[in-house]
Short mmCIF file of C-alpha atoms and ligand atoms in Angstrom, two decimals:
data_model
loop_
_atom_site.label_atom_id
_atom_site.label_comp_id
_atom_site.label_asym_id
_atom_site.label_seq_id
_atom_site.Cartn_x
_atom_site.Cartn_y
_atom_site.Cartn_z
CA UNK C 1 -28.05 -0.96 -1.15
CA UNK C 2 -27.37 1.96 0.61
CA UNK C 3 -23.04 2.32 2.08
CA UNK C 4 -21.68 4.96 3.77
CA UNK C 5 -18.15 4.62 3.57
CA UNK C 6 -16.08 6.09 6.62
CA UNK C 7 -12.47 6.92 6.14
CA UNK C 8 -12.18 8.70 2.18
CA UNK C 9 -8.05 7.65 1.63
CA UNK C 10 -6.53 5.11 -0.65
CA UNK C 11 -9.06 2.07 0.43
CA UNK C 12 -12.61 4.49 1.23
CA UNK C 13 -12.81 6.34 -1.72
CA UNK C 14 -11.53 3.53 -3.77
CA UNK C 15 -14.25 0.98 -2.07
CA UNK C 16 -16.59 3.83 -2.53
CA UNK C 17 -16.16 4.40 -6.18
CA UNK C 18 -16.40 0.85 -6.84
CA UNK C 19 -19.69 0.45 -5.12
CA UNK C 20 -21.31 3.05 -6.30
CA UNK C 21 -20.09 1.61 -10.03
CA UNK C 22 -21.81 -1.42 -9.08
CA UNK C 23 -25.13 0.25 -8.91
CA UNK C 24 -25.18 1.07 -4.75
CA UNK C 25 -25.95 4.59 -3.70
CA UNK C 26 -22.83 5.15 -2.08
CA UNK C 27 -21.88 8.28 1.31
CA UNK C 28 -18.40 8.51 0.97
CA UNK C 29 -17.07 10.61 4.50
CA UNK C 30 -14.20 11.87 5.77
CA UNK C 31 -13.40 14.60 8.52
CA UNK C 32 -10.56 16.04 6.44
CA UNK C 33 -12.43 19.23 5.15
CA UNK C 34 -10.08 19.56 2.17
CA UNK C 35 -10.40 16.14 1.03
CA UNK C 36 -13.91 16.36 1.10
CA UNK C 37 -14.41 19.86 -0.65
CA UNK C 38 -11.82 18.77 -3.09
CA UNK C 39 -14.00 15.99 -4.15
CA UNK C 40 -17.38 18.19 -3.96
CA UNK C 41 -15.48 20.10 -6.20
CA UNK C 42 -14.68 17.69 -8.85
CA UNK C 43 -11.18 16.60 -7.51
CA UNK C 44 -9.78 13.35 -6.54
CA UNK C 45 -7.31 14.23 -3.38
CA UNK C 46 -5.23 11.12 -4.67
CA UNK C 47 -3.11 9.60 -7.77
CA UNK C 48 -5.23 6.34 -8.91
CA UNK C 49 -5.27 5.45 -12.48
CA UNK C 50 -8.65 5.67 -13.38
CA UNK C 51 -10.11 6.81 -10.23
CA UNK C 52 -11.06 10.42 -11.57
CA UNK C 53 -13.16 8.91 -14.41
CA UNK C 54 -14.99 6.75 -12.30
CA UNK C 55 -15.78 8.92 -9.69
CA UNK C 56 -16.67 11.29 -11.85
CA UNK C 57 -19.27 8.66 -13.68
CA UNK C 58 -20.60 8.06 -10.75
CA UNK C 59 -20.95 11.34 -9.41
CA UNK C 60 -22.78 12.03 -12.72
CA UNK C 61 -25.24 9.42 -12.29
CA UNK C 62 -26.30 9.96 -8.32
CA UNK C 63 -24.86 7.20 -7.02
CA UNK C 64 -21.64 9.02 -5.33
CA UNK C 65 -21.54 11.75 -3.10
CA UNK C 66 -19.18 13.09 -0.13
CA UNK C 67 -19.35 14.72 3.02
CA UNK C 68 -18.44 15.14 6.23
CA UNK C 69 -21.52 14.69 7.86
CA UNK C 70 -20.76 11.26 9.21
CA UNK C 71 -24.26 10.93 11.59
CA UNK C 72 -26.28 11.52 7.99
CA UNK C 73 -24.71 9.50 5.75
CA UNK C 74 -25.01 6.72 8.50
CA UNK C 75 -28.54 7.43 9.39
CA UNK C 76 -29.72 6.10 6.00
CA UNK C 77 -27.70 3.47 5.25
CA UNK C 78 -27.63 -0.34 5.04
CA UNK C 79 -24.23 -0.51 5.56
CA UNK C 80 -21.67 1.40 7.06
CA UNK C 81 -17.98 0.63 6.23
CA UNK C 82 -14.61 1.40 8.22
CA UNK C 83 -12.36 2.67 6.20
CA UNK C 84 -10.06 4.71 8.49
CA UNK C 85 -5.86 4.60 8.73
CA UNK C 86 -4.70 1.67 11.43
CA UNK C 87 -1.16 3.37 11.49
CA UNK C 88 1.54 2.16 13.74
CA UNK C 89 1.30 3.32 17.33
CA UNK C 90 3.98 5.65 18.29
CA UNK C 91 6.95 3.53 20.59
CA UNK C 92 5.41 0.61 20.22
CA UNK C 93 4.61 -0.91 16.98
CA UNK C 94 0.89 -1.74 18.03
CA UNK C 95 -1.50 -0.89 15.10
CA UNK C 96 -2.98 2.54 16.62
CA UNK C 97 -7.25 1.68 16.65
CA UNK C 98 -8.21 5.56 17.78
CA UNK C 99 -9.70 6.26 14.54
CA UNK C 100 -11.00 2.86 14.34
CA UNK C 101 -12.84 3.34 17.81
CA UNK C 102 -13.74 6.59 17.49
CA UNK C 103 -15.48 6.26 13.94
CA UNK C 104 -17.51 3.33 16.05
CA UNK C 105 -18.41 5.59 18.81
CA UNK C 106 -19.31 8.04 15.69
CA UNK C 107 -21.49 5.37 14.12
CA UNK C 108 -23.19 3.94 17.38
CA UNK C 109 -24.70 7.30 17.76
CA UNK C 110 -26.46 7.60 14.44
CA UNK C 111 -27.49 4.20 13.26
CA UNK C 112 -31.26 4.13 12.35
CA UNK C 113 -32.74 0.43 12.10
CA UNK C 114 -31.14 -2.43 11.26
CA UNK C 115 -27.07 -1.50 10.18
CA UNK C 116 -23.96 -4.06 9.42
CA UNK C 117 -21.09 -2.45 10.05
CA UNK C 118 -18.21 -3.49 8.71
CA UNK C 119 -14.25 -3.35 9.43
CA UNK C 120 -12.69 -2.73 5.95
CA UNK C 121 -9.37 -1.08 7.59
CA UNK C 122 -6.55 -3.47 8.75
CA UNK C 123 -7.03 -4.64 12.08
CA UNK C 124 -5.60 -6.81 14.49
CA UNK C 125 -7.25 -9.96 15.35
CA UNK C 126 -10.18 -9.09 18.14
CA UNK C 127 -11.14 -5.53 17.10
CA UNK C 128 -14.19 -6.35 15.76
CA UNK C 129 -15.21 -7.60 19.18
CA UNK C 130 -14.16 -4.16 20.38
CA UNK C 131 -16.35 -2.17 17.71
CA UNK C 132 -19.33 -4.03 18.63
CA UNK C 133 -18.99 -3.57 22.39
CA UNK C 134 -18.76 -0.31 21.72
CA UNK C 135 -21.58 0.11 19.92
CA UNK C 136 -23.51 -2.19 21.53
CA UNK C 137 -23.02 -0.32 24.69
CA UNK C 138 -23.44 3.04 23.49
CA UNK C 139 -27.04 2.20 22.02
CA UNK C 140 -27.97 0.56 24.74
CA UNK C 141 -26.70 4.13 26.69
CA UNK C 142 -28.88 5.72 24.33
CA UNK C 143 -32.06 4.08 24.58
CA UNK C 144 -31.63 2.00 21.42
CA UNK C 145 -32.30 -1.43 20.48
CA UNK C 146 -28.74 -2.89 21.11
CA UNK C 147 -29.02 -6.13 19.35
CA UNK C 148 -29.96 -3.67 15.67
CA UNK C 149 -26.42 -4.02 14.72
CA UNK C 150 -23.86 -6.54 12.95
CA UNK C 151 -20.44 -6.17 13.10
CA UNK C 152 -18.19 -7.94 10.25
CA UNK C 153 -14.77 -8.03 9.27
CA UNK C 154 -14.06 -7.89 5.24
CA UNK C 155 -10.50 -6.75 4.96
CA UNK C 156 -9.39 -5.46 1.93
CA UNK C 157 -6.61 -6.57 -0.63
CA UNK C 158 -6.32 -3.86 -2.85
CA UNK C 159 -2.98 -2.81 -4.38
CA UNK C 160 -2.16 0.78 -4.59
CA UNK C 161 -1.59 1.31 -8.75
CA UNK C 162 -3.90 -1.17 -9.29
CA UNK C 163 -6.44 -0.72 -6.93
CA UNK C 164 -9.95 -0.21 -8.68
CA UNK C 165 -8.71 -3.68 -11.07
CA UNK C 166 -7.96 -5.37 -7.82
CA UNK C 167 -11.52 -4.16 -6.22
CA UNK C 168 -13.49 -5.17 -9.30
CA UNK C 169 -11.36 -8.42 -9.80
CA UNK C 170 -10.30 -9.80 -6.40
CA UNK C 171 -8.64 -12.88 -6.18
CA UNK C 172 -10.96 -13.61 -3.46
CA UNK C 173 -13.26 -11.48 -1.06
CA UNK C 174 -13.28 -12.62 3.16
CA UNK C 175 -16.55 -11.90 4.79
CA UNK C 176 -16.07 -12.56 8.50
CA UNK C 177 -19.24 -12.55 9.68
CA UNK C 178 -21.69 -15.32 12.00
CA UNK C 179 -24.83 -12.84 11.39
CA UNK C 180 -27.06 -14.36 8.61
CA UNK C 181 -28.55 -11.05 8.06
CA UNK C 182 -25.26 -9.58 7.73
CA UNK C 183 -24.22 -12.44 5.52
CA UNK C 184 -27.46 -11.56 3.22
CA UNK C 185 -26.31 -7.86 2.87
CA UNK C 186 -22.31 -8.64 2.48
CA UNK C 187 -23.32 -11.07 -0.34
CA UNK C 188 -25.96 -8.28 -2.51
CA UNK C 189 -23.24 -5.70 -1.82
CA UNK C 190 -21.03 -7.80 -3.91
CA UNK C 191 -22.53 -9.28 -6.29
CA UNK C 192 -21.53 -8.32 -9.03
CA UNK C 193 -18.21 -9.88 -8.35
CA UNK C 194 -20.23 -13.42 -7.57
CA UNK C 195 -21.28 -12.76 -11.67
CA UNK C 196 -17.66 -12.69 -12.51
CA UNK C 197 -16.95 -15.62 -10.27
CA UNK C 198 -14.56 -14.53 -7.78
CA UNK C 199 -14.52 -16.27 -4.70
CA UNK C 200 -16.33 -15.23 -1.76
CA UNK C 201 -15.08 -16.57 1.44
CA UNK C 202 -17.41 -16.46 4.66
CA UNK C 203 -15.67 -17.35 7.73
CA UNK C 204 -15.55 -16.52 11.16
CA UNK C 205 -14.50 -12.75 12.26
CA UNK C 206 -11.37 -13.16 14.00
CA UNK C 207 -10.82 -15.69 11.25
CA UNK C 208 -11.34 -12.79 8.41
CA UNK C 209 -9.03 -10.20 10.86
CA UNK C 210 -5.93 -12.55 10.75
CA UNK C 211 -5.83 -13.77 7.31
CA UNK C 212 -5.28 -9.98 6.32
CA UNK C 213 -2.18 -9.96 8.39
CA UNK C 214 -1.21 -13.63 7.63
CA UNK C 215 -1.46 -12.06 3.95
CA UNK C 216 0.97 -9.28 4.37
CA UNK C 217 3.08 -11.18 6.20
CA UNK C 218 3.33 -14.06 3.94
CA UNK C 219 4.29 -11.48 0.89
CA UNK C 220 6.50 -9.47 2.99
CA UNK C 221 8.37 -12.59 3.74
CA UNK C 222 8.31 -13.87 0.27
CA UNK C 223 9.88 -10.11 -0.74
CA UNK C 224 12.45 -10.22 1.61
CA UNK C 225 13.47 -13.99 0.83
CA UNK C 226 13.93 -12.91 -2.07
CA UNK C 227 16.40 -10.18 -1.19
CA UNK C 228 18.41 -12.30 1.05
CA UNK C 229 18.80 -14.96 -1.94
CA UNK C 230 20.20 -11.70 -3.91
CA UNK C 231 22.55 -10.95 -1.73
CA UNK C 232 23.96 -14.70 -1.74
CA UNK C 233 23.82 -14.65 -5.63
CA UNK C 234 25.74 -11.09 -5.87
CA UNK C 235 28.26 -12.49 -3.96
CA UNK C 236 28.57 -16.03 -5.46
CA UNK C 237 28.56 -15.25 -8.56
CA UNK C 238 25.12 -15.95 -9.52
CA UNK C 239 22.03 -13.74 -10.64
CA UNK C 240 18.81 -13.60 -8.70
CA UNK C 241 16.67 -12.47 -12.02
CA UNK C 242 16.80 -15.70 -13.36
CA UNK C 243 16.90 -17.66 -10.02
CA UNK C 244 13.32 -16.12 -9.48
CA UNK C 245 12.29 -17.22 -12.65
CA UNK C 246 14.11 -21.59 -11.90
CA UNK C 247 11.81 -21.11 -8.44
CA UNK C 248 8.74 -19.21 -9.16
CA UNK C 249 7.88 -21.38 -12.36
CA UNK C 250 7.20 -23.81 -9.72
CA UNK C 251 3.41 -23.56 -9.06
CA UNK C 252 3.92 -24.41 -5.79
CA UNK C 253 6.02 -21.54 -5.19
CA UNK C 254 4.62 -18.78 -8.52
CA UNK C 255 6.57 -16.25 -9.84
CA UNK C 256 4.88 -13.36 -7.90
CA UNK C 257 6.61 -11.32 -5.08
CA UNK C 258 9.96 -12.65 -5.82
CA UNK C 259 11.47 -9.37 -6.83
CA UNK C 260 15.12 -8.00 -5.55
CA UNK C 261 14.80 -4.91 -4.83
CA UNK C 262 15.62 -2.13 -2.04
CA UNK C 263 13.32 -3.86 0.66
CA UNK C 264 9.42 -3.69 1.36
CA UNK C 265 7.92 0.02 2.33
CA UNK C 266 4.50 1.35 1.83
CA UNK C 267 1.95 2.23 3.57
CA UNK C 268 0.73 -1.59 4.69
CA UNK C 269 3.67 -3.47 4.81
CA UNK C 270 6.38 -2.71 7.60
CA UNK C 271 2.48 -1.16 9.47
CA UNK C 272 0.84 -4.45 9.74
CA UNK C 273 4.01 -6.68 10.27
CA UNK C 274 5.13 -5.02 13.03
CA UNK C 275 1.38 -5.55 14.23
CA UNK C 276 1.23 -8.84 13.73
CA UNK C 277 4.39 -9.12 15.97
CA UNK C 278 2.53 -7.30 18.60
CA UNK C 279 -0.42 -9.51 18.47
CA UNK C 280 1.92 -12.55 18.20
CA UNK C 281 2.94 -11.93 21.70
CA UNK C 282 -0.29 -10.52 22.99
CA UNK C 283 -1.05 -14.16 22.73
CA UNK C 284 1.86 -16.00 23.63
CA UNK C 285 2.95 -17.33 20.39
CA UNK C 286 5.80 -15.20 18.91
CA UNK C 287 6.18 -15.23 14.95
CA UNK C 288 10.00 -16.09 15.02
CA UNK C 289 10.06 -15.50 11.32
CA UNK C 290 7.97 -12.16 10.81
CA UNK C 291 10.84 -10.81 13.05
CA UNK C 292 13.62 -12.08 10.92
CA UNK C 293 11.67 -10.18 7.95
CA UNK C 294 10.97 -7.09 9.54
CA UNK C 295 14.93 -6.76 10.94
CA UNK C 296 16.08 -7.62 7.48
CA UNK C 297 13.88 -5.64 5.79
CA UNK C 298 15.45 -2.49 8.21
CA UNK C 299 18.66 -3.27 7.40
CA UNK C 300 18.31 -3.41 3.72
CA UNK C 301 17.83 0.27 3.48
CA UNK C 302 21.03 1.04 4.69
CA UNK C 303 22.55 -1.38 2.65
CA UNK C 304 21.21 0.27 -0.51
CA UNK C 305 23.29 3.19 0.58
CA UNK C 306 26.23 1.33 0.68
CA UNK C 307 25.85 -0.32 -2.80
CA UNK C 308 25.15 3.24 -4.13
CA UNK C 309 28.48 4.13 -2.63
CA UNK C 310 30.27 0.97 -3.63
CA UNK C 311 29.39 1.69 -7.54
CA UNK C 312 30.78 5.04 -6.45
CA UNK C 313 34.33 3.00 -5.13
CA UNK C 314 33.77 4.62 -1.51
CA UNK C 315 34.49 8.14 -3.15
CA UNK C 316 30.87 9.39 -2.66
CA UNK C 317 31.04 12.23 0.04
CA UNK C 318 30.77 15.64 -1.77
CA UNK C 319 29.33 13.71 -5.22
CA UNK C 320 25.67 14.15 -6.27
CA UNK C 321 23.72 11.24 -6.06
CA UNK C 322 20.74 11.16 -8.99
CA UNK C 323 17.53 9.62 -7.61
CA UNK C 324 14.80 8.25 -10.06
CA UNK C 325 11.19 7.54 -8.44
CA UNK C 326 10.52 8.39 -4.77
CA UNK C 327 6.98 7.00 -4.03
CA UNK C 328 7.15 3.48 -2.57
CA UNK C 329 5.83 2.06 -5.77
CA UNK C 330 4.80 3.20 -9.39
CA UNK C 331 1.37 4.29 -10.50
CA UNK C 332 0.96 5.68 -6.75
CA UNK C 333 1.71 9.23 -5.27
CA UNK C 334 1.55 7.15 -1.72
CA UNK C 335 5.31 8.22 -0.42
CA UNK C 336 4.63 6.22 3.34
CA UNK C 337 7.42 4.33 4.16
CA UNK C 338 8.44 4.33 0.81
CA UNK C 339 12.61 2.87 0.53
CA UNK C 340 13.46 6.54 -0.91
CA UNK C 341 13.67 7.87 2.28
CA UNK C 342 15.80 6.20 4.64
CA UNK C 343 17.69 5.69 1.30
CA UNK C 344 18.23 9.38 0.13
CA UNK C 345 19.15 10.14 4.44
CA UNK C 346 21.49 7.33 4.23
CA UNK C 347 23.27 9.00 1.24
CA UNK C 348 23.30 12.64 2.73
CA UNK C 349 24.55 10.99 5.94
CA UNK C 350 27.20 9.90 3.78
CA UNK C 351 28.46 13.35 2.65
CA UNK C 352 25.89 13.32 -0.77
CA UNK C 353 23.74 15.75 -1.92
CA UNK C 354 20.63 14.62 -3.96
CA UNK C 355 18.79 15.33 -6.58
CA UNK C 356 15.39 13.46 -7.27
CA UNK C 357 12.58 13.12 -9.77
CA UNK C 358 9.14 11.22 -9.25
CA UNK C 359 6.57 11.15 -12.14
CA UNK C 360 4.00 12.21 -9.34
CA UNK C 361 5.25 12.06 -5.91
CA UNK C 362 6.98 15.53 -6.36
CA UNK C 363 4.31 16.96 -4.46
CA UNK C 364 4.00 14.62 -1.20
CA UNK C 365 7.55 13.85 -1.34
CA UNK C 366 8.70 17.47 -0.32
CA UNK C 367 6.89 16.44 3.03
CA UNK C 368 9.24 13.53 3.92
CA UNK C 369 12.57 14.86 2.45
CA UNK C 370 14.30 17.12 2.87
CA UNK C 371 17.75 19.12 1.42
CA UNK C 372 16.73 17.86 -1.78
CA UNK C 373 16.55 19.07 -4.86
CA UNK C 374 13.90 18.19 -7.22
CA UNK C 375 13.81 17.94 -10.73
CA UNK C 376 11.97 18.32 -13.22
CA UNK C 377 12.76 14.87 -15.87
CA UNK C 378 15.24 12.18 -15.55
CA UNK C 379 17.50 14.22 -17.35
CA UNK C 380 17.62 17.24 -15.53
CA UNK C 381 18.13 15.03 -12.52
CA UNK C 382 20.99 13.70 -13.41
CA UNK C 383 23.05 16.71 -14.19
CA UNK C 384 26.18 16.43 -12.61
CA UNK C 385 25.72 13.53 -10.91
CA UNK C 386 28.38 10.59 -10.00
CA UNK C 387 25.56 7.95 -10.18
CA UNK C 388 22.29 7.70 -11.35
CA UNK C 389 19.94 5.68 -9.14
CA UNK C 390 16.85 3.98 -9.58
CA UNK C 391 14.33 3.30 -6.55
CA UNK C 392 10.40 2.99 -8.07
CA UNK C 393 10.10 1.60 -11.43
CA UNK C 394 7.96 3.59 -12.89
CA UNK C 395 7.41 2.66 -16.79
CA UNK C 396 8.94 5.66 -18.11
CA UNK C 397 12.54 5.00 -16.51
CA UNK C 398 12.42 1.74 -18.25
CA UNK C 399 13.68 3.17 -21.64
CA UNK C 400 16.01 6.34 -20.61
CA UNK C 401 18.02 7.88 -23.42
CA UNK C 402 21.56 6.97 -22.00
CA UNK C 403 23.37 8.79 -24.61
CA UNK C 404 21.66 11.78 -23.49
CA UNK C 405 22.34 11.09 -19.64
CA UNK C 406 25.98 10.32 -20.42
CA UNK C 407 26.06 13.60 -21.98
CA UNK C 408 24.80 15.02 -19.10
CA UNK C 409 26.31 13.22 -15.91
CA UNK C 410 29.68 14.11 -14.04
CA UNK C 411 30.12 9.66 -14.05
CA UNK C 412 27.95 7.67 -16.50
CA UNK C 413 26.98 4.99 -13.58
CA UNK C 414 23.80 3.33 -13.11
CA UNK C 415 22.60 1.89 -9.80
CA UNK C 416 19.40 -0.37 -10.72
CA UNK C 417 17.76 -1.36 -7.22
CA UNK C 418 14.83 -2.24 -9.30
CA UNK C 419 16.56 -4.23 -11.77
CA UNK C 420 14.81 -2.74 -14.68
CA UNK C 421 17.95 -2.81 -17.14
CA UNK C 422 20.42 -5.79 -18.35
CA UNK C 423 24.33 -5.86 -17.22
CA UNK C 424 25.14 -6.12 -20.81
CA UNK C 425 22.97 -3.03 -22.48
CA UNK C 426 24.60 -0.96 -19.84
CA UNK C 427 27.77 -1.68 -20.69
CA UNK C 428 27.07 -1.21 -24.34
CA UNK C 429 26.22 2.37 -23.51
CA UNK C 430 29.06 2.87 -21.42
CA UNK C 431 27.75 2.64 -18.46
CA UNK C 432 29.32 1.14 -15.18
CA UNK C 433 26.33 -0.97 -13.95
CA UNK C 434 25.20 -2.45 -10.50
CA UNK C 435 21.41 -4.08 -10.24
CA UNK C 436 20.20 -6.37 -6.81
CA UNK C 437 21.68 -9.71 -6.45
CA UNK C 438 23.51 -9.95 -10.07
CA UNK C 439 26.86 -10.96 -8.99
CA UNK C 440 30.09 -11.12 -11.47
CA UNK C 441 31.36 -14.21 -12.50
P1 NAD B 1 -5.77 6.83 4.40
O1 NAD B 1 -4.94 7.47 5.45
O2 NAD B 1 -5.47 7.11 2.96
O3 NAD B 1 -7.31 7.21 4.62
C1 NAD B 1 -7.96 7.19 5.84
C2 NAD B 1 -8.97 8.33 5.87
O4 NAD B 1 -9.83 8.19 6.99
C3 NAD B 1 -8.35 9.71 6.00
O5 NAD B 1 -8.74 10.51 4.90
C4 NAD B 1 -8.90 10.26 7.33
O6 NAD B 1 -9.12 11.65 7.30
C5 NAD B 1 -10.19 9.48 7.45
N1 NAD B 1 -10.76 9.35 8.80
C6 NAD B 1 -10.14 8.93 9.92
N2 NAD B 1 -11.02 8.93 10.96
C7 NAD B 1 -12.21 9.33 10.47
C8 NAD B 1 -13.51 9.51 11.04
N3 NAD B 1 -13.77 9.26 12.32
N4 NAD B 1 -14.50 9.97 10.24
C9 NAD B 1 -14.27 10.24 8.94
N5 NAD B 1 -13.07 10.06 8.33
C10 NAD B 1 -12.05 9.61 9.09
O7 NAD B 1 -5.69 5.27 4.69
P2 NAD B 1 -5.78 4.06 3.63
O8 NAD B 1 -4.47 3.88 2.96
O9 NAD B 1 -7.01 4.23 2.81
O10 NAD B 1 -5.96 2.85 4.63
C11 NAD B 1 -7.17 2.65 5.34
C12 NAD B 1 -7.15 1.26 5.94
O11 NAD B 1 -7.14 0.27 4.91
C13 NAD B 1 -5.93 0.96 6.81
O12 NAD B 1 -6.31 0.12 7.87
C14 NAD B 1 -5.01 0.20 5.87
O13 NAD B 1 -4.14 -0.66 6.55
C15 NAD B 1 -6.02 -0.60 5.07
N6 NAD B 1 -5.55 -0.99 3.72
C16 NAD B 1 -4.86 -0.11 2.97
C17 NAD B 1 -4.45 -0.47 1.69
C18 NAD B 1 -3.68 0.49 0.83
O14 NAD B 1 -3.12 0.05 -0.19
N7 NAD B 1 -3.60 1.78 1.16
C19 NAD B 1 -4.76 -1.74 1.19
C20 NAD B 1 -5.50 -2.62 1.99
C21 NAD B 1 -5.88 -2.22 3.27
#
């Protein structure tokens, strides 16, 4: 099959690569030039274990290539996906469809012969509708045979970190499509993932759009359970670690998502919640408990703040606060919405200054924060510092050399909003320790 994949981010280029590895001859397009020339020039614009190899492989073998000649790469192919950001519309909340709608518009006027075009980004229930209107109406504007086109909705559930594992081993793939001829193409596209037996669920569009946000809604709400059940356990005396473990051995519940932590962020979550809100009363039928997550999700950032200045006994204003991992979640350099940074303003509002490290979000953080000073290693972060706090697990805080950071901090304290580290090894190494939701008997 031939794909031309519009929109070269996180999900295209991912999507892409993964295509193409599954034998497709694969267009990958985007209208950033330097994205685009990066990758023409043997460079993948992104951190994604993995991703450099396979693009490269596939590169290699002719099945991969990028441009930004959108009308070409649509021209000859089979099928063209959306791939595009659905970020949140400014004042409102609304996920913002311009580059949805105008990659349709793009599309309409260059499809050649029989095309399904598919909705890959995250969109609101009723925008596939939209894209085919639009592209219905613009062929027919043009002369064209407006019925040569299929419109279908396959969101995607890929996790940043673990993106090209998730693509190649989905827990299940959602087709919403009515088009049998669309249905024929969806299914060859993927079937090399029918040979490994993952499910493949058709359904009806609209169907497809919602149970995207009806995902990250679900998880988002399982998160910030979570983090409301560690609040209750720090203060009675109980610890949330091992209360996720008494629940989430229970099938019907499972042990994923039920991590304490600073609160959701990212580049999907607090996006396509507050969406889903919007589209909730678009219709008439508010999600009462979406809003309870999304205004305790807010909150929690603050609150982070706070327990960084608690461990600190109120005395933080003029201290240096230590910050370890700034993107909103390891393995990623993705730094949208990522906790760090109403975290790290919180704590300069409070009289701080801050020093940070990230494995690999030095780079992209320096575009969200700022009076900052970066580092260069744990260690050299947390010179001089009154507290030493972690925000993104990555795997190499997970075995620090305390003697060393003792050695080197003005305070040997640890704030853990990850939860990476035990009470009692802290205290072994002299550290005064505070984690999420492990309250003192
Ligand atoms: P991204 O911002 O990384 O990438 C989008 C790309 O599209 C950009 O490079 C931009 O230049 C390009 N683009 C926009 N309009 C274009 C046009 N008309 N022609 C060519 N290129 C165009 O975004 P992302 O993180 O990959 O997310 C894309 C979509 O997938 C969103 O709807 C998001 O909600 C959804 N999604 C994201 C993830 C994730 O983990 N990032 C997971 C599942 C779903």
């Amino acid at each position: 099959m031939r794909v031309a994949m519009i929109g070269s981010g996180y999900v295209g280029l991912v999507s892409g690569a993964c295509f193409a590895d599954f034998g497709h001859e694969v267009t990958c397009v985007d209208m950033d030039k330097t994205k685009i020339d990066a990758l023409n020039g043997g460079k993948v614009p992104i951190y994604e274990p993995g991703l450099t190899e396979l693009v490269n492989a596939n590169v290699k073998a002719g099945r991969l290539k990028f441009t930004m000649d959108l009308a070409a790469a649509v021209k000859q192919a089979d099928a063209v996906f959306i791939a595009v950001g659905t970020p949140s519309r400014r004042g409102d909340g609304h996920a913002d469809l311009t580059f949805v709608y105008d990659a349709a518009k793009e599309i309409a006027a260059a499809v050649d012969g029989f095309t399904v075009v598919v909705t890959k980004s995250t969109v609101p229930v009723g925008t596939g509708d939209e894209v085919e209107r639009i592209i219905r109406e613009a062929r027919q504007n043009q002369g064209g045979d407006a019925a040569d086109v299929a419109v279908v909705s396959n969101p995607e559930f890929l996790r940043e970190g673990a993106a090209i594992q998730d693509f190649k081993h989905p827990d299940r793939i959602v087709v919403g499509t009515d088009d049998e001829r669309a249905r024929a193409v969806m299914t060859e596209l993927y079937r090399p993932l029918y040979l490994n037996r993952s499910p493949v669920m058709f359904t009806g569009r609209r169907t497809a759009e919602l149970i995207k946000y009806a995902a990250n809604a679900f998880l988002a709400t399982k998160i910030t359970f979570i983090n409301e059940i560690a609040d209750l356990a720090e203060k009675a005396g109980a610890d949330v670690q091992e209360i996720a473990r008494g629940i989430g051995l229970d099938n019907r519940i499972g042990s994923k998502f039920l991590h304490a932590g600073p609160g959701y962020g990212g580049s999907c979550f607090p996006k396509d919640t507050l969406a889903l809100l919007k589209t909730g009363l678009d219709h008439d039928s508010p999600l009462r408990i979406v809003e309870a997550v999304v205004a305790v999700n807010d909150n929690r950032k603050r609150a982070m703040a706070r327990k960084v200045s608690h461990a600190l006994n109120g005395d933080i204003r003029g201290k240096t606060v230590a910050v370890l991992g700034l993107t909103f979640k390891p393995n990623t350099d993705d730094m949208r919405e990522a906790p760090s940074i109403p975290l790290i303003a919180a704590l300069q509002d409070m009289g701080a200054s801050v020093r940070a490290y990230d494995p690999v979000g030095m780079e992209q953080s320096r575009e969200y924060l700022k009076n900052v000073a970066f580092c260069n290693d744990p260690y050299d972060c947390a010179q001089g510092a009154s507290a030493l706090v972690i925000v993104t697990e990555w795997e190499q805080f997970r075995a620090l050399d305390f003697a060393r950071l003792k050695g080197v901090m003005a305070k040997p304290v640890l704030v853990d909003l990850r939860n990476i580290y035990r009470p009692d090894e802290l205290a072994r190494h002299g550290f005064a320790y505070e984690g999420v939701g492990r309250g003192k008997k």
